[in-house]
Coordinates of C-alpha atoms and ligand atoms in Angstrom, one line a residue:
Chain A
M1 CA -77.5 4.9 69.9
P2 CA -74.6 4.6 72.3
E3 CA -72.2 2.0 71.0
G4 CA -71.2 0.9 74.5
D5 CA -74.6 -0.7 75.1
F6 CA -74.8 -2.5 71.8
P7 CA -71.3 -2.9 70.5
L8 CA -71.9 -5.6 67.9
H9 CA -73.6 -5.7 64.5
A10 CA -76.1 -8.5 63.8
L11 CA -76.7 -9.5 60.2
T12 CA -78.8 -12.1 58.4
Q13 CA -78.4 -13.6 55.0
R14 CA -81.0 -15.7 53.2
P15 CA -79.3 -18.9 52.0
M16 CA -78.4 -18.9 48.4
A17 CA -79.9 -22.3 47.9
M18 CA -83.3 -20.8 48.5
Y19 CA -82.8 -18.0 46.0
H20 CA -82.0 -20.5 43.3
S21 CA -84.7 -22.9 44.1
W22 CA -87.9 -21.1 44.9
G23 CA -89.9 -23.5 42.8
S24 CA -88.5 -26.7 44.3
Q25 CA -89.1 -28.6 47.5
N26 CA -88.6 -27.5 51.0
A27 CA -88.0 -31.2 51.8
W28 CA -84.7 -30.8 49.9
L29 CA -83.8 -27.3 51.0
R30 CA -84.2 -28.1 54.7
Q31 CA -81.6 -30.9 54.3
I32 CA -79.1 -28.3 52.9
H33 CA -79.8 -25.6 55.6
G34 CA -81.9 -27.1 58.4
V35 CA -80.3 -25.5 61.4
N36 CA -78.9 -22.0 61.9
P37 CA -76.5 -21.3 64.7
L38 CA -75.5 -17.7 65.5
F39 CA -72.1 -17.4 63.9
V40 CA -69.8 -15.5 66.3
S41 CA -66.4 -14.0 65.3
G42 CA -63.3 -15.6 66.9
E43 CA -62.8 -12.3 68.8
I44 CA -66.2 -12.4 70.4
W45 CA -65.9 -16.1 71.0
A46 CA -62.7 -15.7 73.0
E47 CA -63.9 -12.6 74.9
H48 CA -66.9 -14.4 76.2
G49 CA -65.3 -17.8 76.6
F50 CA -67.8 -19.6 74.4
A51 CA -67.4 -23.4 73.9
E52 CA -68.9 -25.7 71.3
G53 CA -72.6 -26.4 72.2
D54 CA -73.0 -23.2 74.1
W55 CA -76.1 -20.9 74.0
A56 CA -76.0 -17.1 74.1
I57 CA -78.4 -14.4 75.0
L58 CA -78.5 -11.7 72.3
T59 CA -80.0 -8.4 73.3
S60 CA -81.0 -5.4 71.2
A61 CA -82.7 -2.1 72.2
H62 CA -86.0 -3.9 71.4
G63 CA -85.7 -7.5 72.7
E64 CA -83.8 -10.6 73.7
I65 CA -83.4 -14.0 72.2
R66 CA -81.6 -17.2 73.4
V67 CA -79.8 -19.0 70.6
P68 CA -77.1 -21.7 69.9
V69 CA -73.7 -20.3 68.9
A70 CA -70.9 -21.5 66.5
R71 CA -67.5 -20.0 66.0
M72 CA -66.6 -18.4 62.6
D73 CA -63.2 -16.9 62.0
A74 CA -63.9 -15.6 58.5
L75 CA -66.0 -12.8 60.0
N76 CA -65.5 -9.2 61.0
G77 CA -64.5 -9.2 64.7
K78 CA -67.5 -7.1 65.9
T79 CA -70.2 -9.0 63.9
V80 CA -72.5 -11.9 64.5
W81 CA -74.8 -13.4 61.8
T82 CA -77.2 -16.2 61.0
W83 CA -79.1 -17.6 58.1
N84 CA -82.4 -15.9 57.7
A85 CA -85.7 -17.8 57.2
I86 CA -84.5 -21.1 58.6
G87 CA -86.2 -20.8 62.0
K88 CA -89.9 -21.7 61.9
R89 CA -92.7 -21.6 64.4
K90 CA -93.9 -25.1 65.4
G91 CA -96.6 -26.3 63.1
A92 CA -95.5 -24.0 60.3
W93 CA -94.7 -25.3 56.8
A94 CA -96.3 -28.7 57.9
L95 CA -93.1 -29.5 59.7
S96 CA -93.2 -32.0 62.6
P97 CA -93.0 -30.3 66.0
E98 CA -89.6 -32.0 66.5
A99 CA -88.1 -30.4 63.4
P100 CA -84.8 -28.7 64.1
E101 CA -86.1 -25.5 62.4
A102 CA -88.8 -25.3 65.1
N103 CA -86.5 -26.0 68.0
R104 CA -82.9 -24.9 67.5
G105 CA -83.8 -22.6 64.6
F106 CA -84.4 -18.9 65.3
L107 CA -85.0 -15.5 63.7
L108 CA -83.6 -12.1 64.5
N109 CA -87.0 -10.6 64.0
H110 CA -87.7 -10.5 67.7
L111 CA -84.8 -8.0 68.1
I112 CA -86.1 -5.6 65.5
H113 CA -88.9 -3.1 66.1
E114 CA -90.9 -2.1 63.1
L115 CA -90.8 1.6 64.3
L116 CA -87.8 3.7 65.2
P117 CA -87.7 5.0 68.8
P118 CA -89.9 8.0 69.6
R119 CA -88.2 11.4 68.9
G120 CA -90.6 13.6 70.8
D121 CA -92.3 15.0 67.7
G122 CA -95.4 12.9 68.3
L123 CA -94.6 10.8 65.2
R124 CA -93.2 7.3 64.9
W125 CA -91.1 6.6 61.9
A126 CA -90.9 3.2 60.2
N127 CA -87.7 1.3 60.9
S128 CA -87.1 0.8 57.2
D129 CA -85.1 2.3 54.3
P130 CA -86.7 5.7 53.6
V131 CA -86.4 5.1 49.8
T132 CA -87.2 1.5 49.2
G133 CA -89.2 0.7 52.4
Q134 CA -87.2 -2.4 53.0
A135 CA -86.8 -3.5 56.6
A136 CA -83.6 -2.1 58.1
W137 CA -82.0 -5.5 58.7
Y138 CA -78.4 -4.2 58.4
D139 CA -78.9 -1.5 61.1
L140 CA -79.3 -4.0 63.9
R141 CA -76.9 -3.5 66.9
V142 CA -76.7 -6.0 69.8
R143 CA -74.8 -7.2 72.8
I144 CA -74.1 -10.8 73.6
R145 CA -73.6 -12.9 76.8
K146 CA -73.2 -16.5 77.5
A147 CA -76.6 -18.1 78.5
P148 CA -76.6 -19.6 82.0
P149 CA -76.1 -23.4 81.9
G150 CA -79.0 -25.7 82.2
G151 CA -81.4 -23.9 79.9
P152 CA -83.8 -25.7 77.6
D153 CA -82.6 -27.4 74.4
H154 CA -84.6 -25.0 72.2
A155 CA -84.2 -21.4 71.1
E156 CA -86.2 -18.7 72.9
P157 CA -88.7 -17.2 72.5
D158 CA -90.6 -20.5 72.0
F159 CA -94.2 -20.2 71.0
A160 CA -97.0 -22.8 71.1
P161 CA -97.5 -24.6 67.8
I162 CA -99.9 -23.0 65.3
A163 CA -102.6 -25.1 63.7
S164 CA -101.7 -26.2 60.2
P165 CA -104.1 -25.3 57.4
V166 CA -102.9 -28.4 55.4
P167 CA -103.0 -32.1 56.4
P168 CA -99.9 -33.6 58.1
A169 CA -96.9 -34.0 55.7
P170 CA -96.0 -37.4 54.3
G171 CA -93.0 -39.3 55.9
T172 CA -91.3 -40.3 52.7
V173 CA -91.3 -38.1 49.6
R174 CA -90.5 -39.5 46.1
H175 CA -90.7 -36.5 43.9
G176 CA -90.7 -37.3 40.2
G177 CA -90.7 -40.9 39.2
R178 CA -90.1 -43.0 36.1
T179 CA -91.5 -41.3 33.0
S180 CA -91.3 -44.3 30.8
Chain B
M1 CA -67.4 -59.4 40.5
T2 CA -67.6 -57.1 37.5
A3 CA -64.8 -56.4 35.0
L4 CA -63.7 -52.9 33.8
P5 CA -63.6 -52.3 30.1
P6 CA -60.2 -51.5 28.5
P7 CA -59.3 -47.8 29.0
S8 CA -61.3 -45.6 26.7
A9 CA -59.8 -42.8 24.6
K10 CA -62.7 -40.6 25.5
K11 CA -62.9 -39.7 29.3
L12 CA -65.9 -37.6 30.0
G13 CA -65.9 -35.8 33.3
L14 CA -66.2 -32.6 35.2
V15 CA -63.8 -29.8 36.1
I16 CA -64.8 -28.0 39.2
D17 CA -63.4 -24.6 40.1
L18 CA -62.9 -24.2 43.9
D19 CA -62.0 -20.5 43.3
T20 CA -65.3 -19.4 41.9
C21 CA -67.8 -21.8 43.6
V22 CA -69.8 -19.7 45.9
G23 CA -71.6 -22.6 47.7
C24 CA -75.1 -21.8 46.4
H25 CA -76.2 -25.4 46.0
A26 CA -77.9 -24.7 42.7
C27 CA -76.0 -27.7 41.3
V28 CA -77.2 -29.9 44.2
V29 CA -80.9 -29.0 43.6
S30 CA -80.8 -29.1 39.8
C31 CA -79.1 -32.5 39.9
K32 CA -81.7 -33.9 42.2
E33 CA -84.5 -32.4 40.1
W34 CA -83.2 -33.8 36.8
N35 CA -82.3 -37.2 38.2
S36 CA -85.6 -37.7 40.0
Q37 CA -87.5 -37.3 36.7
S38 CA -85.1 -39.5 34.7
P39 CA -86.3 -42.6 33.0
L40 CA -83.0 -44.2 33.9
G41 CA -84.1 -45.0 37.4
A42 CA -86.2 -44.5 40.5
P43 CA -86.6 -41.0 42.0
L44 CA -84.2 -39.9 44.7
A45 CA -86.2 -40.3 47.9
D46 CA -86.4 -38.2 51.0
L47 CA -87.1 -40.1 54.3
D48 CA -88.7 -38.3 57.2
A49 CA -88.9 -35.4 54.7
Y50 CA -90.6 -33.0 57.1
G51 CA -89.6 -34.6 60.4
A52 CA -86.8 -34.4 63.0
A53 CA -84.0 -36.0 60.9
P54 CA -84.7 -35.8 57.2
E55 CA -82.4 -38.0 55.1
G56 CA -82.5 -38.0 51.3
T57 CA -80.5 -39.2 48.4
F58 CA -78.3 -36.6 46.6
L59 CA -75.9 -37.4 43.8
N60 CA -74.0 -34.2 44.3
R61 CA -73.4 -32.4 47.6
V62 CA -71.5 -29.2 48.6
H63 CA -69.4 -29.1 51.7
S64 CA -68.2 -25.8 53.1
F65 CA -64.9 -25.4 55.0
E66 CA -63.4 -22.5 56.8
V67 CA -59.6 -22.3 56.5
T68 CA -57.6 -20.3 58.9
R69 CA -54.2 -19.4 57.7
E70 CA -50.8 -18.2 59.1
A71 CA -50.6 -15.4 56.6
G72 CA -53.8 -13.6 55.5
P73 CA -57.3 -13.6 56.8
P74 CA -59.4 -16.8 57.1
V75 CA -61.2 -18.0 54.0
V76 CA -64.3 -20.1 53.3
V77 CA -63.9 -22.8 50.6
H78 CA -66.9 -24.6 49.1
F79 CA -66.2 -28.1 47.9
P80 CA -68.8 -29.7 45.6
K81 CA -68.5 -33.5 45.5
S82 CA -70.0 -36.1 43.1
C83 CA -68.7 -39.3 41.4
L84 CA -65.3 -38.7 39.7
H85 CA -65.9 -41.5 37.1
C86 CA -62.6 -43.2 38.0
E87 CA -60.6 -45.1 35.4
D88 CA -59.8 -47.9 37.9
A89 CA -63.3 -47.7 39.5
P90 CA -63.3 -50.0 42.6
C91 CA -67.1 -49.7 42.8
V92 CA -67.3 -51.6 39.5
T93 CA -64.9 -54.4 40.2
V94 CA -66.5 -55.1 43.7
C95 CA -70.1 -55.4 42.3
P96 CA -71.3 -59.0 42.5
T97 CA -74.1 -58.7 39.8
G98 CA -72.7 -56.5 37.0
A99 CA -75.1 -53.7 38.0
S100 CA -72.3 -51.3 38.5
Y101 CA -70.4 -50.8 35.3
K102 CA -68.1 -48.4 33.4
R103 CA -69.0 -47.6 29.8
A104 CA -66.4 -48.6 27.2
E105 CA -67.2 -45.7 24.9
D106 CA -66.8 -42.7 27.2
G107 CA -65.8 -43.9 30.6
I108 CA -69.1 -43.0 32.4
V109 CA -69.7 -45.1 35.5
L110 CA -73.4 -46.1 35.9
V111 CA -75.6 -48.5 37.9
N112 CA -78.2 -50.7 36.2
E113 CA -80.9 -50.5 38.8
D114 CA -82.8 -53.5 37.4
I115 CA -80.0 -55.9 38.5
C116 CA -78.7 -54.0 41.6
I117 CA -79.4 -56.0 44.7
G118 CA -78.7 -53.2 47.1
C119 CA -75.8 -54.9 48.8
G120 CA -74.0 -51.6 49.2
L121 CA -70.5 -53.1 48.5
C122 CA -69.8 -50.4 45.9
A123 CA -70.5 -47.6 48.4
W124 CA -68.0 -49.1 50.8
A125 CA -65.4 -49.5 47.9
C126 CA -65.7 -45.8 46.8
P127 CA -63.0 -43.8 48.6
Y128 CA -64.9 -40.6 47.9
G129 CA -68.2 -41.4 49.4
A130 CA -69.8 -40.6 46.1
R131 CA -72.5 -43.3 46.1
E132 CA -75.7 -43.2 48.1
M133 CA -78.2 -46.1 48.7
D134 CA -81.7 -44.9 48.1
G135 CA -83.7 -45.2 51.3
A136 CA -87.0 -46.0 49.6
E137 CA -86.0 -48.0 46.6
R138 CA -83.0 -49.8 48.2
V139 CA -80.9 -49.5 45.0
M140 CA -77.6 -47.7 44.6
K141 CA -77.6 -44.2 43.3
K142 CA -74.8 -42.2 41.8
C143 CA -74.0 -39.3 39.4
T144 CA -74.7 -40.4 35.8
L145 CA -72.9 -37.4 34.3
C146 CA -76.4 -36.7 33.0
V147 CA -75.9 -39.4 30.3
D148 CA -79.6 -38.7 29.5
R149 CA -78.8 -35.1 28.7
I150 CA -75.4 -35.0 27.1
Y151 CA -76.4 -37.3 24.1
N152 CA -80.1 -36.3 24.1
E153 CA -81.0 -35.0 20.7
T154 CA -84.5 -33.9 21.9
L155 CA -82.7 -31.2 23.9
P156 CA -81.5 -27.9 22.3
E157 CA -77.7 -28.2 21.8
P158 CA -76.6 -25.8 24.5
D159 CA -78.6 -27.9 27.1
R160 CA -76.6 -31.1 26.3
V161 CA -74.5 -30.7 29.3
P162 CA -75.0 -32.1 32.9
A163 CA -77.7 -30.3 34.9
C164 CA -75.2 -29.1 37.5
V165 CA -73.0 -27.5 34.8
K166 CA -76.0 -25.8 33.2
S167 CA -77.3 -24.4 36.4
C168 CA -74.1 -23.1 38.1
P169 CA -74.5 -19.3 38.2
A170 CA -70.8 -18.9 38.9
G171 CA -69.5 -20.9 35.9
A172 CA -67.6 -23.0 38.4
R173 CA -68.5 -26.4 36.7
H174 CA -67.1 -27.5 33.3
F175 CA -67.9 -30.6 31.3
G176 CA -65.9 -32.2 28.6
D177 CA -63.5 -34.9 27.4
L178 CA -60.5 -35.1 29.7
G179 CA -59.0 -37.8 27.5
D180 CA -58.5 -35.2 24.7
E181 CA -55.6 -33.0 25.7
D182 CA -56.8 -30.2 23.3
S183 CA -60.3 -30.1 24.7
A184 CA -61.4 -26.9 26.5
V185 CA -61.5 -28.7 29.9
S186 CA -58.0 -30.2 29.4
R187 CA -56.6 -26.8 28.6
L188 CA -58.3 -25.3 31.6
V189 CA -56.8 -27.9 33.8
A190 CA -53.3 -27.3 32.4
E191 CA -53.7 -23.5 32.7
R192 CA -55.0 -23.5 36.3
E193 CA -52.9 -26.5 37.6
G194 CA -56.0 -28.6 38.2
F195 CA -55.5 -31.6 40.4
A196 CA -57.0 -35.0 41.0
L197 CA -58.6 -35.7 44.3
M198 CA -56.8 -38.1 46.6
P199 CA -54.6 -39.7 43.8
D200 CA -53.0 -41.9 46.5
Q201 CA -56.2 -44.0 46.5
G202 CA -55.1 -45.3 43.1
T203 CA -58.5 -45.1 41.4
K204 CA -57.4 -42.7 38.7
P205 CA -60.3 -40.2 38.9
V206 CA -61.2 -38.5 35.7
N207 CA -62.7 -35.3 37.3
R208 CA -60.4 -32.5 38.2
Y209 CA -60.5 -29.6 40.7
L210 CA -59.1 -26.2 40.1
P211 CA -57.4 -24.7 43.2
P212 CA -58.5 -21.4 44.8
R213 CA -56.4 -18.6 43.4
P214 CA -54.1 -16.7 45.9
R215 CA -56.1 -13.9 47.6
D216 CA -55.2 -10.3 47.3
A217 CA -53.0 -9.0 50.1
L218 CA -53.5 -5.6 51.8
P219 CA -51.1 -3.1 50.3
E220 CA -48.7 -1.5 52.8
F221 CA -50.1 1.9 52.2
D222 CA -53.3 3.1 50.5
V223 CA -52.5 5.4 47.6
L224 CA -56.2 6.2 47.1
A225 CA -56.9 7.2 50.7
P226 CA -56.2 10.9 50.3
Y227 CA -58.7 11.1 47.6
L228 CA -61.4 9.5 49.8
E229 CA -61.3 12.2 52.4
P230 CA -64.8 13.8 52.9
V231 CA -65.4 16.7 50.7
T232 CA -66.4 19.7 52.8
E233 CA -68.8 21.6 50.5
G234 CA -71.3 18.7 50.4
A235 CA -73.2 17.7 47.3
G236 CA -75.3 20.2 45.5
G237 CA -78.4 19.9 43.3
F238 CA -81.1 17.3 43.7
L239 CA -78.8 14.7 45.3
G240 CA -77.6 17.2 47.9
W241 CA -81.2 18.1 48.8
L242 CA -82.1 14.4 49.0
D243 CA -79.1 13.7 51.3
R244 CA -79.9 16.6 53.6
T245 CA -83.6 15.7 53.8
L246 CA -83.0 12.0 54.5
G247 CA -80.3 13.0 57.1
K248 CA -83.0 14.9 59.0
I249 CA -85.3 11.9 59.3
Ligands
SF4_301 S1 -75.3 -52.0 45.6 FE1 -75.9 -52.6 43.5 S2 -74.3 -51.6 42.2 FE2 -73.5 -51.6 44.3 S3 -72.2 -53.5 44.4 FE3 -74.3 -54.0 45.2 S4 -75.4 -54.8 43.4 FE4 -73.5 -53.7 42.6
SF4_302 S1 -73.9 -24.3 41.4 FE1 -71.7 -23.7 41.1 S2 -71.4 -22.0 42.6 FE2 -73.2 -23.1 43.3 S3 -72.5 -24.7 44.7 FE3 -72.6 -25.7 42.7 S4 -70.5 -25.4 41.8 FE4 -70.7 -24.0 43.5

């Protein structure tokens, strides 16, 4: 792929809190990591003249997303990254439609095709590690630009809510309780 | 107003290593899990738990900071924060009911929820922001140093430490007697130049923090580089075949 078109690497990392706490409650974990800006290196930040509160359009060979940005200096100059698995579709996980995860949260999935581009041999190869079959997250290359002002206050693409298979979530959670 | 006991010889507390903490929040979650099941008090509630602005009670939180430096690349520092079990605890002396107290035998600062009226004065008095009013119960919550673990003979001996210490995968949290200068925690503090947080506030915190170690600097030249030049013959055997085959895909 020509580097000029997609000069940056885009990475994701699943929050460590989630690895340590698979068995515990999303009500807690979402207070630890409830929003996920796109972290942009100081170099990219300066080059594009980003300011706090800005939104960016991130484009790969496969697609385009519109996301909130935040500056991070402890980052390779040609890299952007975000927390994986924070963004949720509205209605998912019994979250309220106003939940930050369903509005400002986003995923890089829309930028990644599950197949590699055609190579003229009539076959389409999976865009995954040939040995483990894991999705090729760390191969993602992108370009970035500042989103035009006046856009909506939610990440794009933005899908209609999905119907929840479970009843609406309670407002207040009091996990545990006196055992004596 | 509530009186402090005379200073105890035993000063139980935590030593937290800012060099090795990786910011995973395992301590945050295990703390909330243990203390929500505790017979000592009400569970730690979460308001608007699945809504637009969830707000829950935590006795231990981790704040992450990015530090940009004149010399060397920027670094991220994770800073876990819970009650420091101060010797001159202002949250105790300010309490109108005696609910907030410091134990004479080991220095642990606790709240007796049955007589706490939820006035919130103690949270205002604490310079570290270590106390949190429970949104559902309207009583004050704080780190108990897992007093119901550390002396709990129904637990196996290795588990008689605070939940956060037990769960930290980085070994960044240490528990012990900081009043005994020969204890493992006191020796660790001496060795690593551990420090008290905001000593100017005059509360004499018991907990100590260990500073991040200096980072490695880039060497001026790389003595190994010549050995890392690509080898022209390529790998042989099975690995060579695998490499060539995968290269074609
Ligand atoms: S909130 Fe409770 S513990 Fe704190 S000062 Fe008021 S009565 Fe005392
Ligand atoms: S569990 Fe340990 S490494 Fe993880 S955030 Fe807490 S102190 Fe840091």
